[in-house]
Coordinates of C-alpha atoms and ligand atoms in Angstrom, one line a residue:
M1 CA 0.0 -0.1 0.1
T2 CA 1.3 3.4 -1.1
R3 CA 1.7 6.2 1.7
E4 CA -0.8 8.2 -0.4
A5 CA -3.7 5.6 0.7
F6 CA -3.7 7.0 4.3
A7 CA -5.4 9.8 5.6
E8 CA -3.7 13.2 5.9
S9 CA -4.8 13.7 9.4
V10 CA -5.7 11.4 12.3
H11 CA -7.5 12.5 15.5
V12 CA -6.9 10.6 18.7
R13 CA -8.5 11.1 22.1
A14 CA -6.9 9.9 25.4
P15 CA -8.1 10.1 28.9
G16 CA -6.3 11.7 32.1
K17 CA -6.1 9.4 35.2
I18 CA -6.8 9.3 38.9
N19 CA -4.8 7.2 41.1
V20 CA -7.4 5.5 43.2
Y21 CA -4.5 4.1 45.2
L22 CA -0.9 5.1 45.2
G23 CA 1.5 3.2 47.6
V24 CA 5.1 4.5 47.3
G25 CA 8.1 2.3 48.5
G26 CA 11.9 2.5 48.3
R27 CA 13.9 4.5 45.6
H28 CA 15.7 2.5 43.0
D29 CA 19.3 3.5 41.9
D30 CA 17.7 5.0 38.7
G31 CA 15.8 7.5 40.8
Y32 CA 12.4 5.7 40.4
H33 CA 10.5 4.7 43.4
A34 CA 8.8 1.2 43.7
L35 CA 5.1 1.7 43.3
A36 CA 1.7 -0.2 43.8
T37 CA -1.1 2.0 42.2
V38 CA -4.6 1.6 40.8
F39 CA -5.3 3.8 38.0
Q40 CA -8.6 4.8 36.8
A41 CA -9.2 6.6 33.2
V42 CA -11.8 9.3 33.6
S43 CA -13.7 11.3 31.2
L44 CA -11.4 14.3 30.9
Y45 CA -9.5 14.1 27.8
E46 CA -6.7 15.1 25.6
D47 CA -7.2 15.4 21.7
V48 CA -4.2 15.1 19.6
I49 CA -4.4 15.8 15.7
A50 CA -1.6 14.4 13.9
T51 CA -1.2 15.9 10.2
D52 CA 1.2 14.8 7.7
A53 CA 4.3 17.4 7.5
P54 CA 7.9 17.2 6.4
D55 CA 9.3 18.1 9.6
F56 CA 8.3 17.5 13.4
T57 CA 6.2 20.4 14.9
L58 CA 3.7 20.9 17.5
S59 CA 1.1 23.2 18.7
V60 CA -0.7 23.5 21.9
T61 CA -4.3 25.0 22.8
G62 CA -6.5 24.8 25.8
V63 CA -3.9 26.0 28.4
D64 CA -4.1 29.4 30.4
D65 CA -0.3 30.0 30.2
P66 CA 1.4 28.5 27.0
S67 CA 4.7 28.9 28.5
T68 CA 3.8 25.7 30.9
V69 CA 4.0 23.2 28.0
P70 CA 7.0 22.8 25.8
V71 CA 6.7 22.6 22.0
D72 CA 10.3 21.2 21.5
D73 CA 11.5 17.8 22.3
R74 CA 10.8 18.2 25.9
N75 CA 7.1 17.6 25.2
L76 CA 6.3 14.0 25.5
A77 CA 4.1 13.8 22.7
M78 CA 6.8 15.1 20.2
R79 CA 9.3 12.4 21.9
A80 CA 6.5 9.7 21.4
A81 CA 6.4 10.8 17.5
K82 CA 10.2 10.8 17.2
M83 CA 10.5 7.5 19.0
L84 CA 7.7 5.8 16.7
A85 CA 9.6 7.3 13.5
S86 CA 12.9 6.0 14.5
A87 CA 11.7 2.4 15.7
T88 CA 9.9 1.9 12.2
G89 CA 12.3 3.6 9.8
Y90 CA 9.8 6.2 8.9
E91 CA 11.5 9.3 7.3
G92 CA 8.7 11.8 7.0
G93 CA 7.6 14.1 10.0
V94 CA 4.3 15.3 11.4
H95 CA 2.5 18.2 13.0
L96 CA 0.7 17.3 16.3
E97 CA -1.9 19.5 17.3
L98 CA -2.6 19.3 21.2
R99 CA -5.9 20.2 22.6
K100 CA -5.5 20.0 26.2
S101 CA -8.1 19.5 28.9
V102 CA -6.2 17.9 31.5
P103 CA -4.6 20.3 33.9
V104 CA -0.8 20.8 33.2
A105 CA 1.4 19.4 36.0
G106 CA -1.9 18.4 37.9
G107 CA -1.1 14.9 38.7
M108 CA -3.5 13.5 36.1
G109 CA -1.0 12.3 33.5
G110 CA -1.9 14.9 30.9
G111 CA 1.5 14.8 29.2
S112 CA 1.4 10.7 29.3
A113 CA -2.0 10.9 27.6
D114 CA -0.6 13.1 25.0
A115 CA 2.0 10.7 24.3
A116 CA 0.0 7.9 24.2
A117 CA -2.3 9.6 21.8
A118 CA 0.5 10.9 19.5
L119 CA 1.7 7.1 19.5
V120 CA -1.6 5.8 18.2
A121 CA -2.2 8.7 15.9
C122 CA 1.2 8.7 14.1
D123 CA 1.0 4.8 13.9
A124 CA -2.4 5.2 11.9
L125 CA -1.2 8.4 10.0
W126 CA 2.1 6.8 8.6
G127 CA 0.4 3.1 8.4
T128 CA 3.2 1.7 10.3
G129 CA 0.8 -0.8 11.8
L130 CA 2.5 -1.8 15.1
S131 CA 1.2 -4.5 17.4
P132 CA -0.4 -3.4 20.6
Q133 CA 2.6 -5.1 22.5
R134 CA 5.1 -3.2 20.2
L135 CA 3.1 0.0 21.1
H136 CA 3.2 -0.8 24.6
E137 CA 7.0 -1.3 24.7
L138 CA 7.4 2.2 23.3
A139 CA 4.9 3.8 25.6
A140 CA 6.9 2.3 28.7
R141 CA 10.0 3.8 27.5
L142 CA 8.5 7.2 27.3
G143 CA 7.3 7.3 30.8
A144 CA 5.7 5.0 33.6
D145 CA 2.0 6.3 33.0
V146 CA 2.2 6.3 29.1
P147 CA 1.2 2.6 29.1
F148 CA -2.0 3.1 31.2
A149 CA -3.0 6.1 28.9
L150 CA -3.0 3.8 26.1
H151 CA -5.0 1.1 27.7
G152 CA -7.5 3.1 29.9
G153 CA -10.0 1.5 32.1
T154 CA -8.8 0.5 35.6
A155 CA -5.6 -1.1 36.1
V156 CA -2.9 -2.1 38.8
G157 CA 0.5 -0.6 38.0
T158 CA 3.5 -2.2 40.0
G159 CA 7.1 -1.9 39.5
R160 CA 7.6 1.8 38.6
G161 CA 3.9 2.0 37.8
D162 CA 4.6 0.7 34.4
Q163 CA 3.8 -3.1 35.0
L164 CA 0.0 -3.1 34.2
N165 CA -2.7 -5.5 35.0
P166 CA -6.3 -4.8 34.1
A167 CA -8.5 -4.4 37.4
L168 CA -11.9 -5.7 37.4
A169 CA -14.4 -2.6 38.0
R170 CA -18.0 -2.9 37.9
G171 CA -20.3 0.0 36.8
R172 CA -19.3 3.7 37.1
F173 CA -17.6 5.8 39.6
D174 CA -18.5 9.5 39.7
W175 CA -15.7 12.0 40.6
V176 CA -15.5 15.6 41.1
L177 CA -12.1 17.2 40.4
V178 CA -10.8 20.4 41.7
T179 CA -8.2 21.7 39.7
S180 CA -5.4 24.5 40.6
E181 CA -4.0 27.0 38.2
A182 CA -0.4 26.4 39.3
G183 CA 0.9 22.9 39.1
L184 CA 3.1 20.9 41.2
S185 CA 6.2 19.2 39.9
T186 CA 6.2 15.3 40.2
P187 CA 10.0 14.9 41.1
E188 CA 9.7 17.6 43.9
I189 CA 6.7 15.9 45.3
Y190 CA 8.7 12.4 45.6
A191 CA 11.8 14.3 46.9
R192 CA 9.8 15.9 49.6
L193 CA 8.2 12.6 50.7
D194 CA 11.8 11.0 50.8
A195 CA 12.9 14.1 52.9
H196 CA 9.7 13.9 55.1
R197 CA 10.1 10.1 55.7
T198 CA 13.7 10.7 56.8
E199 CA 12.7 13.5 59.1
I200 CA 10.0 11.6 61.0
G201 CA 12.2 8.5 61.0
A202 CA 9.9 6.5 58.8
L203 CA 12.6 5.8 56.1
A204 CA 13.1 2.2 56.6
D205 CA 16.8 1.0 56.3
D206 CA 15.3 -1.6 54.0
P207 CA 12.3 0.0 52.4
P208 CA 10.2 -2.4 50.3
M209 CA 11.0 -2.5 46.5
S210 CA 8.2 -4.6 45.6
L211 CA 4.7 -3.5 46.8
D212 CA 1.0 -4.6 46.5
V213 CA -2.4 -3.0 46.3
P214 CA -4.4 -3.8 49.4
I215 CA -7.1 -6.4 48.8
P216 CA -10.1 -4.0 50.0
V217 CA -9.3 -1.7 47.1
L218 CA -9.5 -4.3 44.5
Q219 CA -12.7 -5.6 46.2
A220 CA -14.3 -2.3 46.3
L221 CA -13.7 -1.6 42.4
R222 CA -14.9 -5.2 41.6
A223 CA -18.2 -4.6 43.6
G224 CA -18.8 -1.2 42.1
D225 CA -19.3 0.2 45.6
P226 CA -18.3 3.6 46.1
H227 CA -18.6 3.6 49.9
S228 CA -16.1 0.8 50.2
L229 CA -13.8 2.3 47.6
A230 CA -14.1 5.6 49.6
A231 CA -12.8 4.0 52.6
S232 CA -9.9 2.1 51.0
M233 CA -8.5 5.1 48.8
F234 CA -5.1 6.2 49.8
N235 CA -2.3 8.2 48.4
D236 CA 1.5 8.2 49.9
L237 CA 2.1 11.4 48.0
E238 CA -0.7 13.2 49.8
V239 CA 1.3 14.1 52.8
S240 CA 4.1 15.8 50.7
A241 CA 1.4 17.4 48.3
L242 CA -0.1 19.0 51.5
L243 CA 3.3 19.9 52.8
E244 CA 4.1 21.7 49.5
R245 CA 0.6 23.3 49.3
P246 CA -1.4 23.3 52.7
A247 CA -4.3 25.1 51.1
L248 CA -5.3 21.9 49.6
D249 CA -6.5 20.6 52.7
D250 CA -9.1 23.3 52.8
I251 CA -10.3 22.1 49.4
I252 CA -10.4 18.4 50.7
N253 CA -12.5 19.7 53.8
E254 CA -14.9 21.7 51.6
G255 CA -15.8 18.6 49.3
L256 CA -16.2 16.4 52.3
H257 CA -18.6 19.0 53.8
A258 CA -20.6 19.3 50.6
G259 CA -21.2 15.5 50.8
A260 CA -18.3 13.7 48.9
L261 CA -17.6 10.3 50.2
S262 CA -13.8 10.8 50.2
G263 CA -11.3 13.3 48.9
I264 CA -7.7 12.5 47.7
V265 CA -4.9 14.3 46.0
S266 CA -4.6 12.7 42.6
G267 CA -1.1 11.4 41.7
S268 CA 1.6 14.2 42.8
G269 CA -1.3 16.8 42.8
P270 CA -2.5 19.4 43.0
T271 CA -5.6 18.4 41.6
I272 CA -8.0 16.9 44.2
A273 CA -10.3 14.1 43.5
F274 CA -13.7 13.4 45.2
L275 CA -15.5 10.1 44.9
C276 CA -19.1 10.7 45.2
E277 CA -22.0 8.4 45.6
T278 CA -24.1 9.0 42.4
P279 CA -24.0 11.3 39.4
D280 CA -26.6 13.6 41.2
S281 CA -24.5 13.8 44.5
A282 CA -21.4 14.4 42.3
Q283 CA -23.5 17.3 40.5
Y284 CA -24.2 18.8 44.0
V285 CA -20.7 18.6 45.2
Q286 CA -19.5 20.2 42.0
G287 CA -22.1 23.3 42.5
E288 CA -21.1 23.7 46.1
L289 CA -17.4 23.8 45.5
Q290 CA -18.0 26.2 42.5
K291 CA -20.0 28.6 44.9
N292 CA -16.7 28.5 46.8
G293 CA -15.0 29.8 43.8
R294 CA -13.4 26.4 43.1
T295 CA -12.9 25.1 39.6
A296 CA -14.9 22.0 39.9
L297 CA -15.4 19.3 37.0
H298 CA -17.8 16.3 37.3
V299 CA -16.2 13.2 35.5
H300 CA -16.7 9.5 35.6
G301 CA -14.7 6.5 35.1
P302 CA -13.5 4.1 33.9
V303 CA -13.5 5.2 30.2
P304 CA -11.1 3.6 27.5
G305 CA -7.8 4.3 26.7
A306 CA -6.2 6.3 23.5
R307 CA -8.6 5.8 20.5
I308 CA -9.0 7.2 17.0
I309 CA -11.9 9.6 16.8
S310 CA -11.4 10.3 13.0
Ligands
LIG401 P1 2.9 13.0 35.7 O1 2.4 12.4 34.7 O2 4.5 13.2 36.0 O3 2.3 12.8 37.2 P2 1.5 15.6 35.6 O4 0.2 14.7 35.1 O5 1.3 16.0 36.9 O6 2.7 14.6 35.5 P3 1.9 16.8 33.0 O7 0.9 17.9 32.8 O8 1.8 15.5 32.5 O9 1.9 16.8 34.6 O10 3.4 17.4 32.8 C1 4.2 17.7 33.6 C2 5.5 18.6 33.0 O11 5.8 18.0 31.9 C3 4.9 20.0 32.5 O12 4.9 21.0 33.6 C4 5.6 20.3 31.3 O13 6.7 21.0 31.6 C5 6.1 19.0 30.7 N1 5.5 18.3 29.6 C6 5.9 17.7 28.5 N2 5.1 17.4 27.7 C7 3.9 17.7 28.1 C8 2.6 17.8 27.6 N3 2.4 17.0 26.4 N4 1.6 18.3 28.2 C9 2.0 19.1 29.3 N5 3.1 19.2 29.8 C10 4.3 18.4 29.3

């Protein structure tokens, strides 16, 4: 098949994620921490439109401050496109248009979603036809959260968070997200956790390098029971995100006061994710938080991973 047989432009949508559970263990020599996490993909999406072009270029819309998102090789989507080209011997380029909805540096894996979407879009645009397994391998090389953005749904991540296994989840979970204008740096939040653990003497001489997700979290997901999930949600990074930004605690209290079942820092923050009992209660919680001047979004999960829209 000649290249001309393929579309000139491919539109892919990939979801942001919440870490319903995030346990952090010891730090490996390469700087990554041992993790046990449960990701859930939620209905807040990144759109990536890949268009045939002689060179590699990228543009971004949907962000308040364009300077927060690099448009060069520091952009994970750009790296994804170039990695796919070099892995497959593709000699042309691509223009990537990123339409962002996931908050930048918000702890929801927006950059990882862009990278997963760019892989899927370029694979279709260039007709490189990689197997799902090869796409997964490239995704894992780009970043620990990228494979999940490719697969979506609900999944357990172990190792550095990149060893994925689907988790059974029944029904739908309703979440209210409160986003913040200024992001938090993921490496700084991990470093702050290590410093905090040293300070309080909680850094074991021999920290666990392999962790498991507690059974009650998996049971709650399998049962589709928001009450049990609310009782078992946990994030080891929450303490360091709150040390870095104490005002996040006020947001958590406001959401609980409005009737959310539980509120948790998403990933490395600063987005706060509130689990609600029903779609109606989520709408109410969203309204109350908005009345307090918060930017609150009602989303649901699980939703599928990166997929072609057109
Ligand atoms: P993480 O996945 O590490 O938890 P996050 O979800 O908190 O990160 P992202 O929005 O993915 O945050 O990006 C974090 C940083 O990465 C940004 O501050 C930005 O400098 C850089 N970055 C690289 N590529 C992208 C991208 N496509 N979109 C947004 N930020 C990007």
